[in-house]
N, CA, C and O atoms as a Maestro MAE file, in Angstrom:
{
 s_m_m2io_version
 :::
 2.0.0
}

f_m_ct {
 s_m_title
 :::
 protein
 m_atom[212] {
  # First column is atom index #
  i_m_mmod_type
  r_m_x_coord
  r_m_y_coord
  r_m_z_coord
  i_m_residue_number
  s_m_chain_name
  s_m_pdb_residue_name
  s_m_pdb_atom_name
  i_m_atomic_number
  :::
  1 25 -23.577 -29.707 10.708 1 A "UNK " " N  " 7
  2 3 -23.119 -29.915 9.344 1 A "UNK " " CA " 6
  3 2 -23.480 -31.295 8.817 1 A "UNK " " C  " 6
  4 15 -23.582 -31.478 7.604 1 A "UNK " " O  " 8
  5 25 -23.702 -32.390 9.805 2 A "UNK " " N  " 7
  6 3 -23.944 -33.572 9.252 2 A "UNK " " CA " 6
  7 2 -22.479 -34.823 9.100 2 A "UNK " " C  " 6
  8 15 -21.313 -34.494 8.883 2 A "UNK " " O  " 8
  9 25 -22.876 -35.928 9.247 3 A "UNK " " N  " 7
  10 3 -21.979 -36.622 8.795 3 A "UNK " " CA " 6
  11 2 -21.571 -36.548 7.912 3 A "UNK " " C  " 6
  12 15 -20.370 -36.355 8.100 3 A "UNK " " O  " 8
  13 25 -21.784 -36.573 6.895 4 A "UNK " " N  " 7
  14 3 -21.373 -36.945 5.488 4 A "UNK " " CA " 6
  15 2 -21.043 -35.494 4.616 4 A "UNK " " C  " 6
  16 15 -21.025 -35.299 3.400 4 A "UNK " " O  " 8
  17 25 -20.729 -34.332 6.057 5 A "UNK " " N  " 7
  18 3 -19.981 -32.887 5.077 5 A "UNK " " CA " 6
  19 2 -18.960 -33.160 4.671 5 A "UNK " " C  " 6
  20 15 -18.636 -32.673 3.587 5 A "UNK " " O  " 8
  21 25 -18.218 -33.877 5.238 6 A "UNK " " N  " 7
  22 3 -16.569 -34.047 4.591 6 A "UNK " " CA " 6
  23 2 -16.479 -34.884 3.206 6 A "UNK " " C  " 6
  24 15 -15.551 -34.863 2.398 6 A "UNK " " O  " 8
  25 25 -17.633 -35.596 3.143 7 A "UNK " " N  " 7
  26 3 -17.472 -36.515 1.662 7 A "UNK " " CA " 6
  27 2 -18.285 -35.266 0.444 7 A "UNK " " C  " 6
  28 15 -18.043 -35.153 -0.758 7 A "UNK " " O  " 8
  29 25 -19.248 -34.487 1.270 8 A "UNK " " N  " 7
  30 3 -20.176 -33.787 0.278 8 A "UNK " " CA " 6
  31 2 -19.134 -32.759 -0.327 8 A "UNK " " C  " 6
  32 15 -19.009 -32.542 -1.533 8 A "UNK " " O  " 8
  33 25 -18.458 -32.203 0.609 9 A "UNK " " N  " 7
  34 3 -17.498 -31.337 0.521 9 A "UNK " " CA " 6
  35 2 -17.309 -30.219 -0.891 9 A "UNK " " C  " 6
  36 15 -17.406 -29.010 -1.103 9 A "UNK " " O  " 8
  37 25 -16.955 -31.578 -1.718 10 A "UNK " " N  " 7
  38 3 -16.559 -30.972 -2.775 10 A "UNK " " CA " 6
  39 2 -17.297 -30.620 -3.866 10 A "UNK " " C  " 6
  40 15 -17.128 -29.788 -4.757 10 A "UNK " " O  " 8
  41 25 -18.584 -31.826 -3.495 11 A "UNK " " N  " 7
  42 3 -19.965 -31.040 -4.011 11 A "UNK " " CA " 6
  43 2 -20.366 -29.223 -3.788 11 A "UNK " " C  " 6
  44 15 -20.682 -28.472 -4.711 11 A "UNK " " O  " 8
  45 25 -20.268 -28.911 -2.614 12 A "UNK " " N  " 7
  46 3 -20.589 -27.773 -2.078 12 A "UNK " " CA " 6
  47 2 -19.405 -26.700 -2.901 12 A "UNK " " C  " 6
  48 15 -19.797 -25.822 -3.669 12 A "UNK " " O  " 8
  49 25 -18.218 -26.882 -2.663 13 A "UNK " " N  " 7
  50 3 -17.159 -26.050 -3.594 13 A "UNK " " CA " 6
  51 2 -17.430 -25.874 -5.363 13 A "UNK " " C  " 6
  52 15 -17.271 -24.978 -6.193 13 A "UNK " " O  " 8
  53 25 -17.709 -26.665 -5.361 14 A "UNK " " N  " 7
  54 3 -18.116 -27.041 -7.367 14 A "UNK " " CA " 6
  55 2 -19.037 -26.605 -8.024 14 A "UNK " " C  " 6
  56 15 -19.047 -26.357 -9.230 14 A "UNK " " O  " 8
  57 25 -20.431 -26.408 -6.734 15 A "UNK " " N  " 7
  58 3 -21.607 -25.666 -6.661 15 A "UNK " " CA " 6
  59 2 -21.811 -24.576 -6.993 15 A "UNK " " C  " 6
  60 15 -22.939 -24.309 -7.408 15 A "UNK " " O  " 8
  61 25 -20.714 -23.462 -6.929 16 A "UNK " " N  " 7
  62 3 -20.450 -22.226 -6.862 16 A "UNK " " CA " 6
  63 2 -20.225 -21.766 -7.910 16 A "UNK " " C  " 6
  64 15 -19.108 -21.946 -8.395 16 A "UNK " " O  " 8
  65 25 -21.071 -21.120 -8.517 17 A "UNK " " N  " 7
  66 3 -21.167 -20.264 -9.528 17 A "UNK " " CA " 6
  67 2 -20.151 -19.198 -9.900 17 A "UNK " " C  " 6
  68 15 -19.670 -18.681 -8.892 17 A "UNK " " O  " 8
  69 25 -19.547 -18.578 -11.359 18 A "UNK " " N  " 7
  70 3 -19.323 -17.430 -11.655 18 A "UNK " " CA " 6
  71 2 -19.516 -16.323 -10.869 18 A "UNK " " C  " 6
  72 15 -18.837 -15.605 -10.135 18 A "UNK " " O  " 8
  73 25 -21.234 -16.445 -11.439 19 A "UNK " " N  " 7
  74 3 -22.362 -15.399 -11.076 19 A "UNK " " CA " 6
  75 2 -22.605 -15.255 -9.553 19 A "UNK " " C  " 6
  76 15 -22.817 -14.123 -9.118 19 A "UNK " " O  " 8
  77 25 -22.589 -16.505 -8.556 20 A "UNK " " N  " 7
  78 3 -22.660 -16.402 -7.395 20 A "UNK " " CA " 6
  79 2 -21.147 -16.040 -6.745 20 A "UNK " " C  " 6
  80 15 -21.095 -16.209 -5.527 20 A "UNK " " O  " 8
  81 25 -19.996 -15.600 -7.343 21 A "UNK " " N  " 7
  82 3 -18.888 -14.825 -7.135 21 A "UNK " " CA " 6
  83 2 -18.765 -13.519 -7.124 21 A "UNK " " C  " 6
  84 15 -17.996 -12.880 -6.405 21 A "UNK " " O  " 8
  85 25 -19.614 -13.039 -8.020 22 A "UNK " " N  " 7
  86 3 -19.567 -11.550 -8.800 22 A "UNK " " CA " 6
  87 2 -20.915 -10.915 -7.968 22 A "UNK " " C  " 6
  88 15 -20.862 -9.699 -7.783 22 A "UNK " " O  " 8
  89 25 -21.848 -11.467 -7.565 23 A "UNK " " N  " 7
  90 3 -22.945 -11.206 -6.607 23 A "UNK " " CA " 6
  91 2 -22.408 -10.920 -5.368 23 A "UNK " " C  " 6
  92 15 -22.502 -9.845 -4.777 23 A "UNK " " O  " 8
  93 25 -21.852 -11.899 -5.001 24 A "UNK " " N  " 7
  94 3 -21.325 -11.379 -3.270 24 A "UNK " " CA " 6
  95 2 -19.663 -10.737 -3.406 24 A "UNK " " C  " 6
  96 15 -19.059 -10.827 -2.338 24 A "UNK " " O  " 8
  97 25 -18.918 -10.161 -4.459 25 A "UNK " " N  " 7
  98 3 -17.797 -9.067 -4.961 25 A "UNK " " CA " 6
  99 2 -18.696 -8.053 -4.793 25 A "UNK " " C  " 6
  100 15 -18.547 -7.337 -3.802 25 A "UNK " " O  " 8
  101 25 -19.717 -7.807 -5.646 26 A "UNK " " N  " 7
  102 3 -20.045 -6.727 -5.649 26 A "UNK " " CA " 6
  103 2 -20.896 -6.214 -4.602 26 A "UNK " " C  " 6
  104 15 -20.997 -4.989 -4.528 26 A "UNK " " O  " 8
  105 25 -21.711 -7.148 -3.535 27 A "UNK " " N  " 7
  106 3 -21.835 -6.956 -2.313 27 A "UNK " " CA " 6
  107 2 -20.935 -6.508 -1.588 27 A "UNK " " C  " 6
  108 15 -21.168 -5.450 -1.003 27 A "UNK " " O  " 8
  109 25 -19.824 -7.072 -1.428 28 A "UNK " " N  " 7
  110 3 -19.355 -6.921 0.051 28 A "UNK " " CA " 6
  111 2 -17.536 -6.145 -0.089 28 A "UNK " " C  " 6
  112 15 -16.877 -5.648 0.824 28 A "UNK " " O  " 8
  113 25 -17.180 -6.296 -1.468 29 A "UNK " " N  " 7
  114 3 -16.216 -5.853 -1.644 29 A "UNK " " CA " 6
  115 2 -16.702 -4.353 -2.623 29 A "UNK " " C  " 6
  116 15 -17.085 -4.209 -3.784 29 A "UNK " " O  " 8
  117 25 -16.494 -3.562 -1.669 30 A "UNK " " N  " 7
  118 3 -16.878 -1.787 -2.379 30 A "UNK " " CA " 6
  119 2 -15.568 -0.946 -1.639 30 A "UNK " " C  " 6
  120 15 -15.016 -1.228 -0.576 30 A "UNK " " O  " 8
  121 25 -15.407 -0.331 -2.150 31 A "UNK " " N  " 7
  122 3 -14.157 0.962 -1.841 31 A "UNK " " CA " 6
  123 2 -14.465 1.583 -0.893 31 A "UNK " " C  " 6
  124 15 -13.682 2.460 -0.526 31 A "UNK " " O  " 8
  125 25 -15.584 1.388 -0.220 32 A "UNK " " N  " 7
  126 3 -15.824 1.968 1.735 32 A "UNK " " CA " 6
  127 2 -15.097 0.975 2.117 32 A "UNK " " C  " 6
  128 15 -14.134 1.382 2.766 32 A "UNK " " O  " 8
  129 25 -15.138 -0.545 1.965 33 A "UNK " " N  " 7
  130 3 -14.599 -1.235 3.247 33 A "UNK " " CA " 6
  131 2 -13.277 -2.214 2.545 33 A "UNK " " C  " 6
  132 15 -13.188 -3.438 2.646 33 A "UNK " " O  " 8
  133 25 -12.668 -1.638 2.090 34 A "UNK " " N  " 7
  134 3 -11.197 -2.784 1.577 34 A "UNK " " CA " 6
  135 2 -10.219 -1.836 1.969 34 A "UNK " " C  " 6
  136 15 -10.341 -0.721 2.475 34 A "UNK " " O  " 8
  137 25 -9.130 -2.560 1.603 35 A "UNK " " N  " 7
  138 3 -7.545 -2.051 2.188 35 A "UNK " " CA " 6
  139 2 -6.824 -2.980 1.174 35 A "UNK " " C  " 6
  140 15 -6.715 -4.200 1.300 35 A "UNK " " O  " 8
  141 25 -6.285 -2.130 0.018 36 A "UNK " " N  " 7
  142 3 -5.329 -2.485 -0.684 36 A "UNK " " CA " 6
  143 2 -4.002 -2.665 -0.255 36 A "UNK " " C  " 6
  144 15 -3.496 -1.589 0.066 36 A "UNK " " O  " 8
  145 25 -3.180 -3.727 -0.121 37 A "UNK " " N  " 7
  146 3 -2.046 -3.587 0.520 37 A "UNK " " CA " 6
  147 2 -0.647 -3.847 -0.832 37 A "UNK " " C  " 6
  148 15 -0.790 -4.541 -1.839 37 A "UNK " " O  " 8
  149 25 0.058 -3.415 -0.618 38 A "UNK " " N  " 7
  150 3 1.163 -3.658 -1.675 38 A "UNK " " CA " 6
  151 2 2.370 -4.034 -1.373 38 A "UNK " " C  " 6
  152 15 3.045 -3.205 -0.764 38 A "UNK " " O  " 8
  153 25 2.836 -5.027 -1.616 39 A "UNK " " N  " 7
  154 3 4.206 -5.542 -0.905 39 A "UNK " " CA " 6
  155 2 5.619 -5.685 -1.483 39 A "UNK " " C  " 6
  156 15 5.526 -6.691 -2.186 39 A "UNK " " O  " 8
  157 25 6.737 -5.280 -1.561 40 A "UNK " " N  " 7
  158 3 7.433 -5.488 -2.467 40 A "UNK " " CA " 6
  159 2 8.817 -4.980 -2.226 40 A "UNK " " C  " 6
  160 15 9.276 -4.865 -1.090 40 A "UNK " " O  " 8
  161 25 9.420 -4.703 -3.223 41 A "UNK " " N  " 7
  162 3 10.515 -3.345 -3.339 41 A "UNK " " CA " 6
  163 2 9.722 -2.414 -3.719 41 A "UNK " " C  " 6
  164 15 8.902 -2.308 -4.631 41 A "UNK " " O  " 8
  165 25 10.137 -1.658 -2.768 42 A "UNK " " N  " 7
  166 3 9.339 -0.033 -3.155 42 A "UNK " " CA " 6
  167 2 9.964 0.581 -4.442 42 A "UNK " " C  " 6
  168 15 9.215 1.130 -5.250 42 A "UNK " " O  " 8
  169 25 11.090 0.524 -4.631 43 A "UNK " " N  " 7
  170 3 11.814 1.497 -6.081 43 A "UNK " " CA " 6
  171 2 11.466 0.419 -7.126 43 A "UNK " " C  " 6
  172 15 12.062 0.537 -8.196 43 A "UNK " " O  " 8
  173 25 10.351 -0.918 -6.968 44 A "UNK " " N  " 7
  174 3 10.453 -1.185 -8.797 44 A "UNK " " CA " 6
  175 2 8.590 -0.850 -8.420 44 A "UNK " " C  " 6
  176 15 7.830 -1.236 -9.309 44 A "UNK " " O  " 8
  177 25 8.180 -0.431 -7.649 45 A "UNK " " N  " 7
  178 3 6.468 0.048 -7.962 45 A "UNK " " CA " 6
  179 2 6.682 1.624 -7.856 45 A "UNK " " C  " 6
  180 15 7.355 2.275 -7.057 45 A "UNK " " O  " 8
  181 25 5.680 2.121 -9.203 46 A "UNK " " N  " 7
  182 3 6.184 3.523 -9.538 46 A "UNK " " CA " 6
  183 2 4.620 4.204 -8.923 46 A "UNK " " C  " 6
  184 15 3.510 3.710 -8.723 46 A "UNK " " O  " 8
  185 25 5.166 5.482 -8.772 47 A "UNK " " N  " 7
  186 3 4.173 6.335 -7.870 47 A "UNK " " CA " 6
  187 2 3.055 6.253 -7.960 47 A "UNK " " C  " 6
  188 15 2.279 6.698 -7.114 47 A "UNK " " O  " 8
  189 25 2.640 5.533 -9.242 48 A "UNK " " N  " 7
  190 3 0.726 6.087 -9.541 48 A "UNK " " CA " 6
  191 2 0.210 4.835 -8.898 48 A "UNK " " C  " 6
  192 15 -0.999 4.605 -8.863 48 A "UNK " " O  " 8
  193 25 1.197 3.933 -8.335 49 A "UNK " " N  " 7
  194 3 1.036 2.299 -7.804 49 A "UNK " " CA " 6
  195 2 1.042 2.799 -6.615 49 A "UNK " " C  " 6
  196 15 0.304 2.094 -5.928 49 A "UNK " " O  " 8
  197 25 1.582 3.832 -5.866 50 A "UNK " " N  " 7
  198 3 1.560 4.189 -4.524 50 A "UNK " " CA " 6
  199 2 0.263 5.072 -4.144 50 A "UNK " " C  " 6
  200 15 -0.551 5.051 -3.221 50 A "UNK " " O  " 8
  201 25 0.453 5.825 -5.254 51 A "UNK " " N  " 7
  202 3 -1.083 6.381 -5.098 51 A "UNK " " CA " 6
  203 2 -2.707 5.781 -5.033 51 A "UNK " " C  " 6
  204 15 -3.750 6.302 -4.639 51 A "UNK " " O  " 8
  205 25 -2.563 5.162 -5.299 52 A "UNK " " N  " 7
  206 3 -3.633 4.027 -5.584 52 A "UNK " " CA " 6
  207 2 -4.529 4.243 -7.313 52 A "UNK " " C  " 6
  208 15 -5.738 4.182 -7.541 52 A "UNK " " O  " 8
  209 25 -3.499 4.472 -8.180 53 A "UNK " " N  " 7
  210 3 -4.254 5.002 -9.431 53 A "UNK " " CA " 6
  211 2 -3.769 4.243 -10.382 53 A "UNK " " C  " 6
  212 15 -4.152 4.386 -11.543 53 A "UNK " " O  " 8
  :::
 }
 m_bond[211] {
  # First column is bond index #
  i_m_from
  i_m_to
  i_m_order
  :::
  1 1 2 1
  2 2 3 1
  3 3 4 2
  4 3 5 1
  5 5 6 1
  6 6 7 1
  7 7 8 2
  8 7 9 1
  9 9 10 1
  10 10 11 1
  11 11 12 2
  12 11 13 1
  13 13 14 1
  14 14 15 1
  15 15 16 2
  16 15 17 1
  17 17 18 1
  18 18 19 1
  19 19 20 2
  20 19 21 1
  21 21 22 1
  22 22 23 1
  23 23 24 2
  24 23 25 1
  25 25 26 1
  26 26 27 1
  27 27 28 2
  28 27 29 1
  29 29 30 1
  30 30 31 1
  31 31 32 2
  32 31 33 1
  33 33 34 1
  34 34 35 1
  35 35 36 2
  36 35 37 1
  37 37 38 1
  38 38 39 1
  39 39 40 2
  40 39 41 1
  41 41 42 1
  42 42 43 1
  43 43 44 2
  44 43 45 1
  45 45 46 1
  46 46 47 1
  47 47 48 2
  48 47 49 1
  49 49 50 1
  50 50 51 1
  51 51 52 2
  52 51 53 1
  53 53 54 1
  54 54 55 1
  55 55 56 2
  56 55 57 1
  57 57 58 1
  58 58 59 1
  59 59 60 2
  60 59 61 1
  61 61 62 1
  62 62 63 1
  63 63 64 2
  64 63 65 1
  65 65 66 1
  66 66 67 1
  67 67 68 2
  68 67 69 1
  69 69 70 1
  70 70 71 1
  71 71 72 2
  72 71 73 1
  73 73 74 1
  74 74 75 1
  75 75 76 2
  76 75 77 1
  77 77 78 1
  78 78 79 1
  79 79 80 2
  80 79 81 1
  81 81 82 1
  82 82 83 1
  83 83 84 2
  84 83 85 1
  85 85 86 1
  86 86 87 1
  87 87 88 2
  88 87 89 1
  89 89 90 1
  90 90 91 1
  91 91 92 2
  92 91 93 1
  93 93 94 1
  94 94 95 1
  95 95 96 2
  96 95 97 1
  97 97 98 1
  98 98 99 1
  99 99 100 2
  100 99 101 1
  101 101 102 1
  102 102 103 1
  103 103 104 2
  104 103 105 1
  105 105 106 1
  106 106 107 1
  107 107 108 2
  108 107 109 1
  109 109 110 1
  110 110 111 1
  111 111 112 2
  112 111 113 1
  113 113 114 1
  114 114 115 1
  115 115 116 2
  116 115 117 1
  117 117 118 1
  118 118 119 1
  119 119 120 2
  120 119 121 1
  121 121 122 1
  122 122 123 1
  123 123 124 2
  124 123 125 1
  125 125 126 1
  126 126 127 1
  127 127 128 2
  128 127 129 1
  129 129 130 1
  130 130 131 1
  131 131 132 2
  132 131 133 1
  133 133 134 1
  134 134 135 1
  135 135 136 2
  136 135 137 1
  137 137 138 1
  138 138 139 1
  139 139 140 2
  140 139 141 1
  141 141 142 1
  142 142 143 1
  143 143 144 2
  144 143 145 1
  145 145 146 1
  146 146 147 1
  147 147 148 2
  148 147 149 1
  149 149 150 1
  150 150 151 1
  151 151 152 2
  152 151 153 1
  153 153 154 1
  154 154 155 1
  155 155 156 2
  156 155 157 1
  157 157 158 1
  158 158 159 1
  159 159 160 2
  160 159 161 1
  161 161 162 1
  162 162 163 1
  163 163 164 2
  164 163 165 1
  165 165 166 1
  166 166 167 1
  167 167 168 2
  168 167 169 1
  169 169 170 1
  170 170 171 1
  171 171 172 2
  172 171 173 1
  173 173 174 1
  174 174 175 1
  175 175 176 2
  176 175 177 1
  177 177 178 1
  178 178 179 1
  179 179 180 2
  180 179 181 1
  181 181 182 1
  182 182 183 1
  183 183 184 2
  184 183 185 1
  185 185 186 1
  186 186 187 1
  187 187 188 2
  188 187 189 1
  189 189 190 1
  190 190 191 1
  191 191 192 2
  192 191 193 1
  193 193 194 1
  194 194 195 1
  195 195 196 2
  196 195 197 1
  197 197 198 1
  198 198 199 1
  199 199 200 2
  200 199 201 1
  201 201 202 1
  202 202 203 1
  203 203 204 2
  204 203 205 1
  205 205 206 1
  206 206 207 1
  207 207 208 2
  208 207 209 1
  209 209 210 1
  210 210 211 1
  211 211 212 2
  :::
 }
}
């Protein structure tokens, strides 16, 4: 990584595009490989929230 990653650091975070967000979402996050999880009280999320709709 180099000496000077911890000072570049925030260079590298700031770097990051919109567009280079929505490029690797739509890569790698698709409805074959996620797991929606829902956490809560179950009686205030209503069924179509359980269903996944």
């Amino acid at each position: 990584l180099g000496k000077d990653y911890i000072k570049k650091y925030p260079d590298y975070i700031n770097s990051v595009t919109l567009e280079d967000i929505k490029r690797v979402a739509q890569k790698y996050l698709t409805s074959q490989n996620y797991t929606l999880v829902i956490t809560g009280r179950q009686d205030l999320i209503s069924s179509k929230e359980m269903e996944g709709n």
